[in-house]
Coordinates of C-alpha atoms and ligand atoms in Angstrom, one line a residue:
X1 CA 6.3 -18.6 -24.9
X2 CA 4.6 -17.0 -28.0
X3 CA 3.7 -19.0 -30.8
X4 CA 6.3 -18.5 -33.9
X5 CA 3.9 -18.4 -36.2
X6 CA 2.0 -15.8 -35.2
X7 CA 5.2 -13.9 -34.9
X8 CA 5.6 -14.1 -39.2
X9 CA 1.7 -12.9 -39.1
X10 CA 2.2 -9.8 -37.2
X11 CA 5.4 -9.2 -39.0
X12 CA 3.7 -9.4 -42.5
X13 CA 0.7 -7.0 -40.9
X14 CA 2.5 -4.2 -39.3
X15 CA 4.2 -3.5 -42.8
X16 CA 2.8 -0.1 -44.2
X17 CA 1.5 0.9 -40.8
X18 CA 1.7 4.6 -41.3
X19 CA 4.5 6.6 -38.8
X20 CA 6.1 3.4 -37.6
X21 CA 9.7 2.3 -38.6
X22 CA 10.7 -1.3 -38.2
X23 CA 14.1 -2.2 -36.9
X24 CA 15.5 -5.3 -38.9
X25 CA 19.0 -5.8 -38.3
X26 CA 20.0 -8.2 -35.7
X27 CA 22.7 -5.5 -34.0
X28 CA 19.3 -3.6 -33.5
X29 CA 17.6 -6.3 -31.9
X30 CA 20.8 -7.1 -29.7
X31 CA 21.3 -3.3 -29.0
X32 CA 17.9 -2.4 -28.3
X33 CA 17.2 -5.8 -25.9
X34 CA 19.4 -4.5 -23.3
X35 CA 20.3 -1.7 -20.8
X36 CA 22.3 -1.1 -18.1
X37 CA 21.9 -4.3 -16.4
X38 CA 25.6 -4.6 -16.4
X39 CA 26.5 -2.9 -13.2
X40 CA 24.6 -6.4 -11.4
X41 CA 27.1 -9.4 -12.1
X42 CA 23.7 -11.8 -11.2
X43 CA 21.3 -9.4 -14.2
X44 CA 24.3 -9.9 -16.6
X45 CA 24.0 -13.6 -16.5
X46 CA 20.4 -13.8 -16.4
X47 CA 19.7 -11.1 -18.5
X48 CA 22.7 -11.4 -21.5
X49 CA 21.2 -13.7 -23.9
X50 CA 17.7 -11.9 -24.0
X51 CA 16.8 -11.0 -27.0
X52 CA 13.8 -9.0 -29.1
X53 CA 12.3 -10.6 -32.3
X54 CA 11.2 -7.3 -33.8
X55 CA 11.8 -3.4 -32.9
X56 CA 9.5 -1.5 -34.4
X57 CA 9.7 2.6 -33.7
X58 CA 6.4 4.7 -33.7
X59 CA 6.1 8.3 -34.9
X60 CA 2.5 8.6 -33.5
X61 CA -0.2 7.4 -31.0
X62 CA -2.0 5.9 -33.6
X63 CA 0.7 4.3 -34.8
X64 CA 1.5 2.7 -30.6
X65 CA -2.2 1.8 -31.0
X66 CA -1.9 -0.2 -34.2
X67 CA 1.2 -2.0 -32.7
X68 CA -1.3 -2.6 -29.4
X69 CA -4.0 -3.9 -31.6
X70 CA -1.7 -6.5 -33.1
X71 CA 0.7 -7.6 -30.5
X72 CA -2.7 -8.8 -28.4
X73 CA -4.1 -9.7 -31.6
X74 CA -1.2 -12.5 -32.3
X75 CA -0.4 -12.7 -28.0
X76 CA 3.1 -11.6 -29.0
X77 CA 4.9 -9.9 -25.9
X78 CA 5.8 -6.1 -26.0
X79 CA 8.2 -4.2 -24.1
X80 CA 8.5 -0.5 -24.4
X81 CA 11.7 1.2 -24.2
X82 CA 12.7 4.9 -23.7
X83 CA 16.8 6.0 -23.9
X84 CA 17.4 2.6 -22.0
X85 CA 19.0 3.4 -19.5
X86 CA 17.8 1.2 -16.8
X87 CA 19.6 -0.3 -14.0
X88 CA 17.0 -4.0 -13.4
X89 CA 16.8 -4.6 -17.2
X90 CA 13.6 -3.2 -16.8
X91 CA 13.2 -2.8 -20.5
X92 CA 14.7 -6.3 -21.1
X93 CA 12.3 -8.5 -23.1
X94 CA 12.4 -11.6 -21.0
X95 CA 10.0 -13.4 -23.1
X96 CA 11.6 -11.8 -26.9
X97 CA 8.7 -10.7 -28.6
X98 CA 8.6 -6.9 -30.0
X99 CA 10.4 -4.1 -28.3
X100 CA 8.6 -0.8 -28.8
X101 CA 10.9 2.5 -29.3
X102 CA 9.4 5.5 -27.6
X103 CA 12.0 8.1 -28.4
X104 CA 10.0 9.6 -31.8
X105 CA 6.8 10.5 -29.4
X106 CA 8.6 13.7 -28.3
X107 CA 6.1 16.8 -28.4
X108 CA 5.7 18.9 -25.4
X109 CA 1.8 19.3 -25.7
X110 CA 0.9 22.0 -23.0
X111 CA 2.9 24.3 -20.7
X112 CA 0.9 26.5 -17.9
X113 CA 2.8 29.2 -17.3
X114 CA 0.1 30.2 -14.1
X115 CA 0.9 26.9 -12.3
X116 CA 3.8 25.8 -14.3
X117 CA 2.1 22.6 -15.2
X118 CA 3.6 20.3 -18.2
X119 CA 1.9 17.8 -20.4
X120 CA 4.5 16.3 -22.5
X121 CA 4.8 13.0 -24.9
X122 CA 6.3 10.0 -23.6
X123 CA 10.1 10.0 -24.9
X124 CA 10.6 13.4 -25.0
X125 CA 14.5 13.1 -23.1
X126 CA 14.5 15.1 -19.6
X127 CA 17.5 17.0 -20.9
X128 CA 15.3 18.8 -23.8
X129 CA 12.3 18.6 -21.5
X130 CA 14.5 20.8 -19.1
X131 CA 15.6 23.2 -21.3
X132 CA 12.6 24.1 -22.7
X133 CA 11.5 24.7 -19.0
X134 CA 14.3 26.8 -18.1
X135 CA 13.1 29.0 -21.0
X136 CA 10.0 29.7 -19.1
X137 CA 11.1 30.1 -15.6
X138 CA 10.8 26.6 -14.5
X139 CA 12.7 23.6 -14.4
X140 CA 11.5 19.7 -13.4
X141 CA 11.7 19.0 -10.0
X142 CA 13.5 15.4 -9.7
X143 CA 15.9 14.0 -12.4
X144 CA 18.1 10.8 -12.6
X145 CA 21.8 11.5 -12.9
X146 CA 21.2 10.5 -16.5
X147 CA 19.1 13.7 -17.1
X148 CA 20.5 14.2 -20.2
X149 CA 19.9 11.3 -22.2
X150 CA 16.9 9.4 -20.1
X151 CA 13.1 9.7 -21.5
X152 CA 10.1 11.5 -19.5
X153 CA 7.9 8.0 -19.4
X154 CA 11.3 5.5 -18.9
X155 CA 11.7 7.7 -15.7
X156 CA 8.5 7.6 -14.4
X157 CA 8.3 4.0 -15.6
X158 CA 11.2 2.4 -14.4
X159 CA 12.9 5.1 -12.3
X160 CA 12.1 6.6 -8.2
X161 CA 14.0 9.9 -7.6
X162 CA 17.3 11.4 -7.9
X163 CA 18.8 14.9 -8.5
X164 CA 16.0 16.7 -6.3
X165 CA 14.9 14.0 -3.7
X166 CA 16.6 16.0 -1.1
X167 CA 14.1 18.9 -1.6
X168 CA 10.6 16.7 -3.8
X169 CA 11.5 13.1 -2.0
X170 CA 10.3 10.4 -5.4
X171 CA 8.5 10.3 -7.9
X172 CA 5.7 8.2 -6.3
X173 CA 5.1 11.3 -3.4
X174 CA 1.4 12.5 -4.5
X175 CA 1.9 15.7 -6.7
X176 CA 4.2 14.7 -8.7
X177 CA 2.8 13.1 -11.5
X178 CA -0.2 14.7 -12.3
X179 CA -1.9 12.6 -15.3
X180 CA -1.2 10.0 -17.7
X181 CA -2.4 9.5 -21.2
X182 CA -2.3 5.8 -22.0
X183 CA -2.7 3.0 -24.7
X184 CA -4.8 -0.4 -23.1
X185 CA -3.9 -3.6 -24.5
X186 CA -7.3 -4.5 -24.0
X187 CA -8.8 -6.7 -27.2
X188 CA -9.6 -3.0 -28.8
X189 CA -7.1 -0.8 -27.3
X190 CA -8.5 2.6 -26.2
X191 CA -6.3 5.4 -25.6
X192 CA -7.7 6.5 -21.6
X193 CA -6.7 9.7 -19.4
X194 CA -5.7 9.3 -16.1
X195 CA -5.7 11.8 -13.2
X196 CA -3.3 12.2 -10.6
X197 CA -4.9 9.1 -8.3
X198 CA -5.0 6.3 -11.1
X199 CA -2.0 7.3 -12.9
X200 CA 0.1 6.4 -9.6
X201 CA -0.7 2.3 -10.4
X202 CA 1.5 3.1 -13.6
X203 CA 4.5 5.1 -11.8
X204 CA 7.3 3.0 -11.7
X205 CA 5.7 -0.2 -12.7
X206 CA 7.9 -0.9 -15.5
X207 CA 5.7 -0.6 -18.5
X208 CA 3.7 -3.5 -17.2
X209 CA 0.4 -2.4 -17.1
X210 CA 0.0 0.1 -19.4
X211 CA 1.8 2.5 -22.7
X212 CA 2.2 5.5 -21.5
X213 CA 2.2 8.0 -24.4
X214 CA 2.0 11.7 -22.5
X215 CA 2.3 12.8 -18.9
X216 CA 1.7 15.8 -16.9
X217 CA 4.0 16.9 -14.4
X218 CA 4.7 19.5 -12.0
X219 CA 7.1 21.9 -11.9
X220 CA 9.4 24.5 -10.1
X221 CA 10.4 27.7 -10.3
X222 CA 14.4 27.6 -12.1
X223 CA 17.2 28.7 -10.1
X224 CA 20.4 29.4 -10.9
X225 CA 21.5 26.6 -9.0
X226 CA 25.6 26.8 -7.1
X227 CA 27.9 24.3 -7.6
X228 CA 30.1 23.8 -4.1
X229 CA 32.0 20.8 -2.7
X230 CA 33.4 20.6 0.8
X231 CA 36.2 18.3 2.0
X232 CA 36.4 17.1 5.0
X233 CA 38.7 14.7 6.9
X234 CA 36.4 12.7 9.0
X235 CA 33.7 10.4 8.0
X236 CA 31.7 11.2 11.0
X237 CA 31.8 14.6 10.8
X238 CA 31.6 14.6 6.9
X239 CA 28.2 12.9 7.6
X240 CA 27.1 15.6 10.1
X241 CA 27.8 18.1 7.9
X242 CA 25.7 16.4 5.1
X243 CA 23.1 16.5 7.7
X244 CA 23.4 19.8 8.8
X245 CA 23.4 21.2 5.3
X246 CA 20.0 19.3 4.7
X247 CA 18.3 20.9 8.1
X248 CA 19.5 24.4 7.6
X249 CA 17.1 26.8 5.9
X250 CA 18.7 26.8 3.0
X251 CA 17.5 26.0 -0.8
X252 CA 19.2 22.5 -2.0
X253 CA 19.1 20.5 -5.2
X254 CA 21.5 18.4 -4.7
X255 CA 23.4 17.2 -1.5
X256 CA 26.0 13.7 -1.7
X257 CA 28.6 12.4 -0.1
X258 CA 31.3 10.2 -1.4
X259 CA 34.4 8.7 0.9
X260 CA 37.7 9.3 -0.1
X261 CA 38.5 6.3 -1.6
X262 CA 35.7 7.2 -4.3
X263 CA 36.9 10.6 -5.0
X264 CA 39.9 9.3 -6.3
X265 CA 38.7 7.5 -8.6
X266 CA 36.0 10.4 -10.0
X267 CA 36.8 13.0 -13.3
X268 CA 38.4 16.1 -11.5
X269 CA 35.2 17.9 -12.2
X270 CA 34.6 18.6 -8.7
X271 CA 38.5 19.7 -8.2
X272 CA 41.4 17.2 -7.5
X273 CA 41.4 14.8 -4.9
X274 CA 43.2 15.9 -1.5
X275 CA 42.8 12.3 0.2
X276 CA 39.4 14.0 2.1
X277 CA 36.0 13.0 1.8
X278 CA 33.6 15.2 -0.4
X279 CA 30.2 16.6 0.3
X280 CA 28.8 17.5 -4.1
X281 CA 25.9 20.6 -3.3
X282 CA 23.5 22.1 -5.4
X283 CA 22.8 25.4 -3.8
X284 CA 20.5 28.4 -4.8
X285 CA 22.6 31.5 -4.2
X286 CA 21.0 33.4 -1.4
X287 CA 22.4 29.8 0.6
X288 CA 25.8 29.6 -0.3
X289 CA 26.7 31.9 3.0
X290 CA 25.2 29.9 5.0
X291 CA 26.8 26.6 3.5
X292 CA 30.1 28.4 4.1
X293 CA 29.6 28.9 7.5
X294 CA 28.6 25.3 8.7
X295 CA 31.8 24.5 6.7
X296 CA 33.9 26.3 8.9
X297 CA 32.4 25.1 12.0
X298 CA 32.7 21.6 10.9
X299 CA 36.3 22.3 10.0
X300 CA 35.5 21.5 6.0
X301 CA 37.4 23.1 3.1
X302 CA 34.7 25.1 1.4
X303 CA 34.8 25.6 -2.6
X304 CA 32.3 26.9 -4.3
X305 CA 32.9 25.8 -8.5
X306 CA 30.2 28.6 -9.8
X307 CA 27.2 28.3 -11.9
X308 CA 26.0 25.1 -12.7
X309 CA 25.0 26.3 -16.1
X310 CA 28.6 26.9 -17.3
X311 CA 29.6 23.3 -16.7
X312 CA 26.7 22.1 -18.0
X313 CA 28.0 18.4 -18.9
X314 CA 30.7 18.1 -16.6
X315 CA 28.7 19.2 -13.5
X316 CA 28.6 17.9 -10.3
X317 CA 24.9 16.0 -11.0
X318 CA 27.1 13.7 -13.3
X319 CA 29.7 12.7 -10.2
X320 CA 26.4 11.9 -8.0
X321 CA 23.5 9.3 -7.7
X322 CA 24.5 6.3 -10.3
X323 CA 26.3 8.3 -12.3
X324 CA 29.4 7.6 -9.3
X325 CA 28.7 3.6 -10.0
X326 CA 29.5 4.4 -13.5
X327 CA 32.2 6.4 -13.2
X328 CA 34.2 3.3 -10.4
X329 CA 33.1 0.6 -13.2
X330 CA 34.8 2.6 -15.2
X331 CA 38.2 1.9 -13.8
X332 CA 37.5 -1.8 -12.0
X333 CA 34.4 -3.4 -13.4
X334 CA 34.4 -6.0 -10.6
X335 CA 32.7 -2.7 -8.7
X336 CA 28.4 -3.3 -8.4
X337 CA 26.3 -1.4 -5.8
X338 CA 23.0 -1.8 -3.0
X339 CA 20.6 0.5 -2.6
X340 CA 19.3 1.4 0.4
X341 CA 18.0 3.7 3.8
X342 CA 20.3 4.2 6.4
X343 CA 19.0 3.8 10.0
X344 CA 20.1 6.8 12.6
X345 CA 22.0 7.4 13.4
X346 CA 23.8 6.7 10.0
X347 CA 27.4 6.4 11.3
X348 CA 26.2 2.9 13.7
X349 CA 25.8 1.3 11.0
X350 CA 28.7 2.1 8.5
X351 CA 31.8 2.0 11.0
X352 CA 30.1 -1.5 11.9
X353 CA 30.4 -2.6 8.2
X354 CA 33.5 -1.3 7.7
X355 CA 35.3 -3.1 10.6
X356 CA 33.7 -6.2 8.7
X357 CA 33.7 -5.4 5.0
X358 CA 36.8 -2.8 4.9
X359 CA 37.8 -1.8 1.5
X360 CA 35.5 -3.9 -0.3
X361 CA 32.7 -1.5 0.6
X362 CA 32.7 2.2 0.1
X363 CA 30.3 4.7 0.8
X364 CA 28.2 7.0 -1.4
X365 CA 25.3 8.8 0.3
X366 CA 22.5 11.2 -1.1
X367 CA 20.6 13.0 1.4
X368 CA 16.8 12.8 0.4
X369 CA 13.5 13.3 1.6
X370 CA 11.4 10.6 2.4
X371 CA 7.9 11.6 3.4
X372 CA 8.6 14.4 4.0
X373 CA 11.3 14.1 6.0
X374 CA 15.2 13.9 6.0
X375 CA 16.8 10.8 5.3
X376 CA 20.1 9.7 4.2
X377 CA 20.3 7.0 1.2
X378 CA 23.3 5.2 0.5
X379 CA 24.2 3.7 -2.8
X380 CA 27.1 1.5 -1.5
X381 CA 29.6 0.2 -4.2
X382 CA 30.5 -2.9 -3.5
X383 CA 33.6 -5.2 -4.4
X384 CA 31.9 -8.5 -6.3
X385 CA 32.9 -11.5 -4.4
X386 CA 30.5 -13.8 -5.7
X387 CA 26.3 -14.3 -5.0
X388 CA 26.8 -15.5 -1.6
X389 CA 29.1 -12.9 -0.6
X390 CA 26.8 -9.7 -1.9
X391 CA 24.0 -12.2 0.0
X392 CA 25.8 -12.4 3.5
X393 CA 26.5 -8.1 2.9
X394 CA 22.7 -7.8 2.4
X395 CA 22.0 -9.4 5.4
X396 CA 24.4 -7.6 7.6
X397 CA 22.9 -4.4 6.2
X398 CA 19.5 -5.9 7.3
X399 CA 19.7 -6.6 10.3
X400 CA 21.5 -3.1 11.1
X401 CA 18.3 -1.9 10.1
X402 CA 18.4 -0.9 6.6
X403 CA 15.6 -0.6 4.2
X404 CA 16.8 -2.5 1.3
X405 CA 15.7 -1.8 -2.3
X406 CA 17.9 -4.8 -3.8
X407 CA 19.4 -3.6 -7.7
X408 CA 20.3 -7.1 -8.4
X409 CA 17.1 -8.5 -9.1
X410 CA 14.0 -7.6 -11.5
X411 CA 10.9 -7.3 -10.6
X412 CA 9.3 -4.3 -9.4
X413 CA 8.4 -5.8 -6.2
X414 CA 12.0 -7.1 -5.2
X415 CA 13.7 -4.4 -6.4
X416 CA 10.7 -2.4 -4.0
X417 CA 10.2 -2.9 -0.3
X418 CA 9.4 -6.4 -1.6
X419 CA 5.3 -6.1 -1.5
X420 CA 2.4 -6.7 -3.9
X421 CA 1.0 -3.4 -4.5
X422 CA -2.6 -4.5 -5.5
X423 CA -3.4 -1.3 -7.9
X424 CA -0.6 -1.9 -9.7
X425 CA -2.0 -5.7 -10.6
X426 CA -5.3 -4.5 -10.7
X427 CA -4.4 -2.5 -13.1
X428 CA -3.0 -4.7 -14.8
X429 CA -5.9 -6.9 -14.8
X430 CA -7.9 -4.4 -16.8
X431 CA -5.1 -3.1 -18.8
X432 CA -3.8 -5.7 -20.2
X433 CA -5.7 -8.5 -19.4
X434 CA -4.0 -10.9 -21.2
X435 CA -0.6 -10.2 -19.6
X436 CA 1.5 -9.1 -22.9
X437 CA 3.0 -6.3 -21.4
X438 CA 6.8 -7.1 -20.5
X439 CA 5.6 -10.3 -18.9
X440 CA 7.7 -11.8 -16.2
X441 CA 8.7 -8.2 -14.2
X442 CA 5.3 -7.9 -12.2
X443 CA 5.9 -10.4 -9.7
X444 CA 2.1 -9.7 -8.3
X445 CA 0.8 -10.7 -11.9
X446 CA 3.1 -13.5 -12.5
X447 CA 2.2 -15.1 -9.3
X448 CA -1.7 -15.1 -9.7
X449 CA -1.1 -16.9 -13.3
X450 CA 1.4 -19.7 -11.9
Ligands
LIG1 C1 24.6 6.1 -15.0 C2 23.2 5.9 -14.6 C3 22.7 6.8 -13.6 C4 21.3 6.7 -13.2 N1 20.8 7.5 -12.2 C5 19.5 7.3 -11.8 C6 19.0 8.2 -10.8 O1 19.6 9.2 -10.4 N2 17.7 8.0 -10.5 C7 16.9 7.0 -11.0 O2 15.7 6.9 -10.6 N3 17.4 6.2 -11.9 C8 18.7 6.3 -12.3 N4 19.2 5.5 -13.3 C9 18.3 4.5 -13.9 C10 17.7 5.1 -15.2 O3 18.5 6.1 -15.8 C11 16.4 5.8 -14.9 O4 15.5 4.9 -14.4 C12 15.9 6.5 -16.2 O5 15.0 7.4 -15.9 C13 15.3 5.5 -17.2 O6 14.8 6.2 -18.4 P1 14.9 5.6 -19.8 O7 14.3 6.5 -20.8 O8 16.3 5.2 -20.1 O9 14.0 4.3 -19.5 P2 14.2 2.8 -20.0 O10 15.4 2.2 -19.4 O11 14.1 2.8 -21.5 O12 12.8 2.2 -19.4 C14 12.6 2.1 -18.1 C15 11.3 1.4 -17.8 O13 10.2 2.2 -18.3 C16 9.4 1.5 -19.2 N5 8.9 2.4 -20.2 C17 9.7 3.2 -21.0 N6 8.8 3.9 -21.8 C18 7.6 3.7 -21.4 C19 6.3 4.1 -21.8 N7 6.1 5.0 -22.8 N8 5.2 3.6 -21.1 C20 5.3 2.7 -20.1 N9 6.5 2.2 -19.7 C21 7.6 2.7 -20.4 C22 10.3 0.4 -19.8 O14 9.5 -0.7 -20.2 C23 11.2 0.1 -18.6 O15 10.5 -0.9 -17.8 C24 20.5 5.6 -13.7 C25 21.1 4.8 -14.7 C26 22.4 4.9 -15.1 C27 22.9 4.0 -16.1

């Protein structure tokens, strides 16, 4: 805990600091002290009465520096937030302290139209991010589901992969992120570039160790990417399909799967439900043949809905990843989720849940890449039954050979493959020596200061 205090110190100094806007009213600290934490029953409790004692809202880098300078100055916590639209609270200040707006840092710097390279602020939003490359040629490789309204940094920050990860795998695959410009919270902050190897100690680390304030990215060539969705009666075949679409030689963005029982309860964008399970593809045209035919051998009703970029809102990426959690909370909030990596073959291990778990699990799968290979994730939702309940599922899914990456928890490590990664708290270490960086989410840190 801070001293009080020094809180009335800092708050008398960072008046006048030039480009910065300070948040005062209390529904601004409430509003901008949370995220979407929600969908966890065990984050709300833990996370609901958290609450900032100051937002302040930069306009510059000097103006993120001056806020540096003086948060480690007094030892007041500060927790940066993008669009906050986190899952772990990961922009939750645990501690209270200051909460740091990103959104008004929102230039895009440098574009290379030769290697299609982008070097852009850090709460420039995807969506406009996007758009901007789509006018060149290009377009970003991986995207949450919340493309639209999540920030360049809050992603690379807080999130791992998404719209995409079938083709690029997650964001921490080398060649991704490229470079990092960042603010220290050393006793003078500097403002240090990182290349593609040190920059990876700050992907997804949660704003622990470091302010981002630009990246550089890759890119890919734009394509006019297909919406299609195929129904099909059988799980097991539905699943073989999803696989089958993912090993043919064929461009994809995009490739889920959602039971039956889910589909009912999603907008129509992807047509009505016909009581089928319902493969969601993102296809580049010159595939969409091929698709077609590995329908019809799989006996799956083939639709193809056209061009994403008419339905540009209502399109398929927004039925897909946790967008489909937030659509089922939307009808029955006692609906949460897991994450995780199916073992092969995938269908062992869900018809051995379902004899247990029935209708109180239902299955949502997104084919991705993982190291280069083809994997199937699952983003289960999950009926709330209580702590021990969700416990007892996460066990069963365990020992059925799973790879866990548990939502309900927040730290980067548990919500991880549960390990230390030394850069990251090495990092830290020389960042931010003093720890005022959203203290209490780097379980590495935490646990070489208790
Ligand atoms: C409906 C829904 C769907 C989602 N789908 C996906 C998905 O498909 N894939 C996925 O990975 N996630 C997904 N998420 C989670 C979330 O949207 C992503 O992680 C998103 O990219 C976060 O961006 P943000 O700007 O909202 O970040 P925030 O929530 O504001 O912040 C995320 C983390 O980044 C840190 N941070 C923010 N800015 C900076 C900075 N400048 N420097 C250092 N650290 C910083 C914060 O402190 C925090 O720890 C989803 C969430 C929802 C609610």
């Amino acid at each position: 805990m801070f001293n009080r205090s020094s809180l009335t110190e800092f708050l008398s100094e960072i008046n006048g600091i030039p480009g910065l806007e300070i948040l005062k009213r209390a529904s601004e600290q409430k509003r901008y002290s949370r995220d979407f934490f929600d969908y966890s029953p065990i984050l709300k409790e833990q996370l609901d009465s958290c609450r900032a004692d100051c937002v302040v809202k930069p306009s510059s880098v000097e103006a993120v520096i001056s806020i540096a300078r003086l948060c480690r100055k007094h030892e007041i916590p500060l927790t940066l937030r993008g669009s906050g639209t986190g899952n772990y609270g990961q922009c939750v200040p645990l501690c209270g302290g200051v909460v740091m707006l990103m959104t008004a840092l929102k230039s895009i710097r440098n574009f290379n139209i030769t290697t299609g390279v982008v070097t852009v602020e850090a709460g420039c939003l995807l969506g406009d991010l996007n758009k901007y490359l789509l006018k060149k040629g290009r377009q970003l490789r991986l995207l949450p589901s919340t493309w639209q309204t999540a920030s360049v940094a809050g992603f690379v920050a807080g999130g791992s992969g998404g719209i995409g990860s079938v083709r690029w795998g997650f964001l921490r695959d080398p060649g991704h992120l490229l470079g990092l410009e960042v603010i220290t919270l050393e006793e003078s902050p500097q403002k240090i570039q990182l290349e593609a190897k040190s920059s990876e100690a700050l992907n997804h680390s949660y704003g622990t160790n470091g302010i981002i304030t630009a990246l550089t990215l890759s890119t890919c060539p734009a394509v006019d990417w297909q919406e299609i969705s195929l129904d099909c009666k059988e799980l097991g075949s539905a699943i073989e399909l999803l696989k089958s679409c993912t090993k043919a030689a064929v461009n994809l963005f995009l490739c889920s799967f959602l039971e039956k029982k889910i589909v009912e309860s999603m907008p129509n964008w992807s047509g009505e439900a016909k009581g089928k399970h319902r493969l969601l593809l993102l296809v580049d045209p010159d595939g969409l043949s091929t698709i077609e035919k590995l329908a019809i051998e799989f006996g799956a009703d083939f639709f193809h809905l056209g061009s994403e970029h008419e339905n540009i809102g209502n399109g398929l990426r927004e039925l897909t990843w946790n967008h489909t959690t937030l659509h089922m909370r939307a009808i029955d909030s006692e609906w949460t989720y897991l994450q995780m990596l199916l073992p092969q073959p995938e269908i062992n291990l869900i018809e051995n849940l379902n004899r247990k778990w029935g209708e109180n699990l239902l299955w949502h799968l997104e084919a991705v890449r993982q190291y280069g290979v083809q994997r199937i994730a699952a983003l289960p939702l999950v009926k709330w039954q209580g702590r021990h309940k969700l416990d007892e599922l996460m066990n069963d899914c365990n020992e059925a050979g799973a790879i866990m990456f548990n939502p309900h928890v927040i730290t980067v490590e548990d919500g991880g493959l549960g390990v230390i990664d030394s850069d990251q708290v090495e990092a830290k270490k020389k960042f931010d020596p003093k720890g005022i960086l959203n203290p209490g989410k780097l379980r590495g840190w935490t646990s070489t200061k208790s």
